[in-house]
PDB file of C-alpha atoms and ligand atoms in Angstrom:
ATOM      1  CA  MET A 734     -63.474   8.647  21.998  1.00 85.00           C
ATOM      2  CA  GLN A 735     -61.288   6.096  20.342  1.00 96.00           C
ATOM      3  CA  ILE A 736     -57.413   5.949  21.334  1.00 98.00           C
ATOM      4  CA  THR A 737     -54.835   3.885  19.576  1.00 98.00           C
ATOM      5  CA  ILE A 738     -51.605   2.573  20.900  1.00 98.00           C
ATOM      6  CA  LYS A 739     -48.908   0.642  18.992  1.00 97.00           C
ATOM      7  CA  ARG A 740     -48.365  -2.950  20.085  1.00 97.00           C
ATOM      8  CA  SER A 741     -44.484  -2.180  20.673  1.00 97.00           C
ATOM      9  CA  ASP A 742     -45.542   0.629  23.059  1.00 97.00           C
ATOM     10  CA  PHE A 743     -48.029  -1.592  24.870  1.00 98.00           C
ATOM     11  CA  GLU A 744     -45.260  -4.317  25.220  1.00 97.00           C
ATOM     12  CA  LYS A 745     -42.654  -1.699  26.539  1.00 98.00           C
ATOM     13  CA  MET A 746     -45.181  -0.511  29.035  1.00 98.00           C
ATOM     14  CA  TYR A 747     -46.071  -4.119  30.167  1.00 98.00           C
ATOM     15  CA  GLU A 748     -42.295  -5.132  30.552  1.00 98.00           C
ATOM     16  CA  TYR A 749     -41.521  -1.987  32.500  1.00 98.00           C
ATOM     17  CA  ALA A 750     -44.760  -2.550  34.855  1.00 98.00           C
ATOM     18  CA  LEU A 751     -43.608  -5.921  35.324  1.00 98.00           C
ATOM     19  CA  SER A 752     -40.070  -4.782  36.221  1.00 98.00           C
ATOM     20  CA  LYS A 753     -41.406  -2.578  38.742  1.00 97.00           C
ATOM     21  CA  ARG A 754     -43.627  -4.941  40.666  1.00 96.00           C
ATOM     22  CA  PRO A 755     -44.789  -4.978  43.441  1.00 96.00           C
ATOM     23  CA  GLU A 756     -44.855  -1.241  43.103  1.00 97.00           C
ATOM     24  CA  GLU A 757     -47.119   0.643  40.880  1.00 98.00           C
ATOM     25  CA  ALA A 758     -45.443   1.804  37.565  1.00 98.00           C
ATOM     26  CA  CYS A 759     -46.261   5.113  35.868  1.00 98.00           C
ATOM     27  CA  GLY A 760     -45.506   7.373  33.045  1.00 98.00           C
ATOM     28  CA  LEU A 761     -47.122   9.856  30.403  1.00 98.00           C
ATOM     29  CA  ILE A 762     -48.483   9.372  26.956  1.00 98.00           C
ATOM     30  CA  ALA A 763     -48.166  11.706  24.017  1.00 98.00           C
ATOM     31  CA  GLY A 764     -49.165  11.850  20.486  1.00 98.00           C
ATOM     32  CA  ARG A 765     -51.682  13.188  17.973  1.00 97.00           C
ATOM     33  CA  GLU A 766     -55.343  14.201  18.422  1.00 95.00           C
ATOM     34  CA  GLU A 767     -57.651  14.373  15.388  1.00 91.00           C
ATOM     35  CA  GLU A 768     -61.458  14.495  15.100  1.00 87.00           C
ATOM     36  CA  GLY A 769     -62.858  11.880  17.568  1.00 84.00           C
ATOM     37  CA  ALA A 770     -59.609   9.864  17.876  1.00 95.00           C
ATOM     38  CA  ARG A 771     -56.244  10.096  19.750  1.00 97.00           C
ATOM     39  CA  HIS A 772     -53.165   8.192  18.599  1.00 98.00           C
ATOM     40  CA  ILE A 773     -50.424   7.466  21.169  1.00 98.00           C
ATOM     41  CA  GLU A 774     -47.150   7.854  19.356  1.00 97.00           C
ATOM     42  CA  LYS A 775     -44.810   7.733  22.507  1.00 98.00           C
ATOM     43  CA  VAL A 776     -44.954   6.388  25.847  1.00 98.00           C
ATOM     44  CA  TYR A 777     -42.799   7.754  28.806  1.00 98.00           C
ATOM     45  CA  LEU A 778     -41.687   5.264  31.362  1.00 98.00           C
ATOM     46  CA  LEU A 779     -41.189   7.276  34.508  1.00 98.00           C
ATOM     47  CA  THR A 780     -40.315   6.845  38.222  1.00 98.00           C
ATOM     48  CA  ASN A 781     -43.066   6.403  40.953  1.00 97.00           C
ATOM     49  CA  ILE A 782     -41.663   8.469  43.658  1.00 97.00           C
ATOM     50  CA  ASP A 783     -44.403   6.999  46.054  1.00 96.00           C
ATOM     51  CA  HIS A 784     -42.719   3.623  45.642  1.00 95.00           C
ATOM     52  CA  THR A 785     -45.830   1.647  46.825  1.00 93.00           C
ATOM     53  CA  ASN A 786     -48.254  -0.796  45.224  1.00 91.00           C
ATOM     54  CA  GLU A 787     -51.400   1.503  46.070  1.00 89.00           C
ATOM     55  CA  HIS A 788     -50.519   4.754  44.344  1.00 91.00           C
ATOM     56  CA  PHE A 789     -48.321   6.677  42.296  1.00 95.00           C
ATOM     57  CA  SER A 790     -46.794  10.201  42.002  1.00 96.00           C
ATOM     58  CA  ILE A 791     -44.726  10.820  38.690  1.00 97.00           C
ATOM     59  CA  ASP A 792     -41.236  12.186  39.577  1.00 98.00           C
ATOM     60  CA  PRO A 793     -41.619  15.879  38.816  1.00 98.00           C
ATOM     61  CA  ARG A 794     -38.398  16.399  37.047  1.00 98.00           C
ATOM     62  CA  GLU A 795     -38.957  13.437  34.752  1.00 98.00           C
ATOM     63  CA  HIS A 796     -42.518  14.890  33.966  1.00 98.00           C
ATOM     64  CA  LEU A 797     -40.840  18.259  33.071  1.00 98.00           C
ATOM     65  CA  ALA A 798     -38.355  16.622  30.838  1.00 98.00           C
ATOM     66  CA  SER A 799     -40.954  14.488  29.120  1.00 98.00           C
ATOM     67  CA  VAL A 800     -43.059  17.669  28.328  1.00 98.00           C
ATOM     68  CA  LYS A 801     -39.856  19.164  26.707  1.00 98.00           C
ATOM     69  CA  ASP A 802     -39.373  16.063  24.786  1.00 98.00           C
ATOM     70  CA  MET A 803     -42.794  16.099  23.588  1.00 98.00           C
ATOM     71  CA  ARG A 804     -42.554  19.681  22.499  1.00 98.00           C
ATOM     72  CA  ALA A 805     -39.284  18.910  20.783  1.00 98.00           C
ATOM     73  CA  ASN A 806     -40.987  16.028  18.706  1.00 98.00           C
ATOM     74  CA  GLY A 807     -44.211  18.036  17.945  1.00 98.00           C
ATOM     75  CA  LEU A 808     -46.222  15.552  20.144  1.00 98.00           C
ATOM     76  CA  GLN A 809     -49.214  16.659  22.248  1.00 98.00           C
ATOM     77  CA  PRO A 810     -49.619  15.466  25.952  1.00 98.00           C
ATOM     78  CA  LEU A 811     -52.471  13.046  25.886  1.00 98.00           C
ATOM     79  CA  GLY A 812     -52.604  12.010  29.597  1.00 98.00           C
ATOM     80  CA  ASN A 813     -50.829   9.491  31.820  1.00 98.00           C
ATOM     81  CA  TRP A 814     -50.760   5.697  32.529  1.00 98.00           C
ATOM     82  CA  HIS A 815     -49.980   3.631  35.677  1.00 98.00           C
ATOM     83  CA  SER A 816     -50.116   0.015  36.571  1.00 98.00           C
ATOM     84  CA  HIS A 817     -52.233  -1.829  38.977  1.00 97.00           C
ATOM     85  CA  PRO A 818     -50.048  -4.671  40.231  1.00 97.00           C
ATOM     86  CA  GLU A 819     -52.741  -6.580  41.947  1.00 96.00           C
ATOM     87  CA  THR A 820     -56.045  -5.113  41.215  1.00 96.00           C
ATOM     88  CA  PRO A 821     -58.299  -4.700  37.941  1.00 97.00           C
ATOM     89  CA  SER A 822     -57.792  -2.115  35.268  1.00 97.00           C
ATOM     90  CA  ARG A 823     -60.153   0.432  36.478  1.00 96.00           C
ATOM     91  CA  PRO A 824     -59.690   3.698  38.431  1.00 96.00           C
ATOM     92  CA  SER A 825     -59.638   3.469  42.244  1.00 95.00           C
ATOM     93  CA  GLU A 826     -61.553   6.209  44.133  1.00 93.00           C
ATOM     94  CA  GLU A 827     -58.051   7.973  44.631  1.00 93.00           C
ATOM     95  CA  ASP A 828     -57.307   7.757  40.959  1.00 95.00           C
ATOM     96  CA  LYS A 829     -60.534   9.591  40.173  1.00 95.00           C
ATOM     97  CA  ARG A 830     -59.901  12.058  43.027  1.00 93.00           C
ATOM     98  CA  LEU A 831     -56.406  12.761  41.361  1.00 92.00           C
ATOM     99  CA  ALA A 832     -57.730  12.793  37.811  1.00 94.00           C
ATOM    100  CA  ASN A 833     -58.085  16.465  37.533  1.00 91.00           C
ATOM    101  CA  ASP A 834     -57.922  16.965  33.699  1.00 95.00           C
ATOM    102  CA  SER A 835     -61.132  15.950  31.932  1.00 94.00           C
ATOM    103  CA  LYS A 836     -59.344  16.203  28.615  1.00 94.00           C
ATOM    104  CA  ALA A 837     -56.780  13.656  29.574  1.00 97.00           C
ATOM    105  CA  SER A 838     -56.945   9.940  28.782  1.00 97.00           C
ATOM    106  CA  TYR A 839     -55.870   7.823  31.905  1.00 98.00           C
ATOM    107  CA  LEU A 840     -54.446   4.432  31.071  1.00 98.00           C
ATOM    108  CA  ILE A 841     -54.553   1.679  33.665  1.00 98.00           C
ATOM    109  CA  LEU A 842     -52.610  -1.623  33.096  1.00 98.00           C
ATOM    110  CA  SER A 843     -53.701  -4.402  35.363  1.00 98.00           C
ATOM    111  CA  LEU A 844     -51.079  -7.030  36.026  1.00 98.00           C
ATOM    112  CA  ALA A 845     -53.507  -8.996  38.315  1.00 97.00           C
ATOM    113  CA  GLU A 846     -53.781 -11.841  36.167  1.00 96.00           C
ATOM    114  CA  GLU A 847     -50.307 -13.528  35.516  1.00 94.00           C
ATOM    115  CA  GLY A 848     -49.405 -13.531  31.881  1.00 95.00           C
ATOM    116  CA  THR A 849     -52.351 -11.578  30.738  1.00 97.00           C
ATOM    117  CA  PRO A 850     -52.014  -7.877  31.082  1.00 98.00           C
ATOM    118  CA  VAL A 851     -55.302  -5.796  30.745  1.00 98.00           C
ATOM    119  CA  LEU A 852     -54.997  -2.390  29.517  1.00 98.00           C
ATOM    120  CA  ASN A 853     -57.824   0.294  29.432  1.00 98.00           C
ATOM    121  CA  SER A 854     -58.231   3.955  28.887  1.00 98.00           C
ATOM    122  CA  PHE A 855     -60.424   6.154  30.969  1.00 98.00           C
ATOM    123  CA  HIS A 856     -61.831   9.678  30.742  1.00 96.00           C
ATOM    124  CA  VAL A 857     -62.739  11.187  34.115  1.00 97.00           C
ATOM    125  CA  GLU A 858     -64.939  14.089  34.756  1.00 96.00           C
ATOM    126  CA  GLY A 859     -66.805  15.792  37.524  1.00 94.00           C
ATOM    127  CA  PRO A 860     -65.808  17.521  40.907  1.00 91.00           C
ATOM    128  CA  GLU A 861     -63.201  16.231  43.013  1.00 86.00           C
ATOM    129  CA  ASP A 862     -65.496  14.387  45.476  1.00 85.00           C
ATOM    130  CA  GLY A 863     -67.748  12.769  42.812  1.00 90.00           C
ATOM    131  CA  ARG A 864     -65.778  12.109  39.651  1.00 93.00           C
ATOM    132  CA  VAL A 865     -67.040   9.523  37.246  1.00 95.00           C
ATOM    133  CA  SER A 866     -64.904   7.511  34.881  1.00 95.00           C
ATOM    134  CA  GLU A 867     -65.890   6.379  31.503  1.00 96.00           C
ATOM    135  CA  LYS A 868     -63.998   3.675  29.606  1.00 97.00           C
ATOM    136  CA  GLU A 869     -62.614   4.938  26.085  1.00 97.00           C
ATOM    137  CA  ASP A 870     -62.407   2.663  23.082  1.00 97.00           C
ATOM    138  CA  LEU A 871     -58.752   1.576  23.286  1.00 98.00           C
ATOM    139  CA  VAL A 872     -57.364  -0.099  20.188  1.00 97.00           C
ATOM    140  CA  ILE A 873     -53.933  -1.891  20.054  1.00 97.00           C
ATOM    141  CA  LEU A 874     -52.363  -1.470  16.684  1.00 96.00           C
ATOM    142  CA  GLU A 875     -50.231  -4.108  15.084  1.00 93.00           C
ATOM    143  CA  ASP A 876     -46.994  -2.499  14.237  1.00 77.00           C
ATOM    144  CA  VAL A 877     -46.042  -2.561  10.593  1.00 66.00           C
TER     145      VAL A 877
HETATM  146 ZN1   ZN B 965     -54.731   3.384  40.285  1.00 70.70          ZN
END
């Protein structure tokens, strides 16, 4: 699966994640889906109510408001994103356990290397105690 994100949305996500350090930052992604490809049109920057550097829970009210906004703008929910302030851009065991939507894309932005954000998208499948993640083909589009 190919998934695209605009450079400006990537930058927005990065700046927000930096501002939330040392906590994990999180949010949702929405856009369009066509045969074999997904296009992120909007990134939602939401509150991590866990306020830790190890995991995240999206504020449920903000989650609901975002879903309403997606509907109002004709966007499909595509998945979510969160940052790893100190660890690499791949799902932790807990991330996999909580990734219960096999259709969603899970984006992880690593801030571990100062000045070099690393963003990857994952597809996660399988039973709760044995989920496997697979990297998606994420493309950052230069805005025109
Ligand atoms: Zn994580």
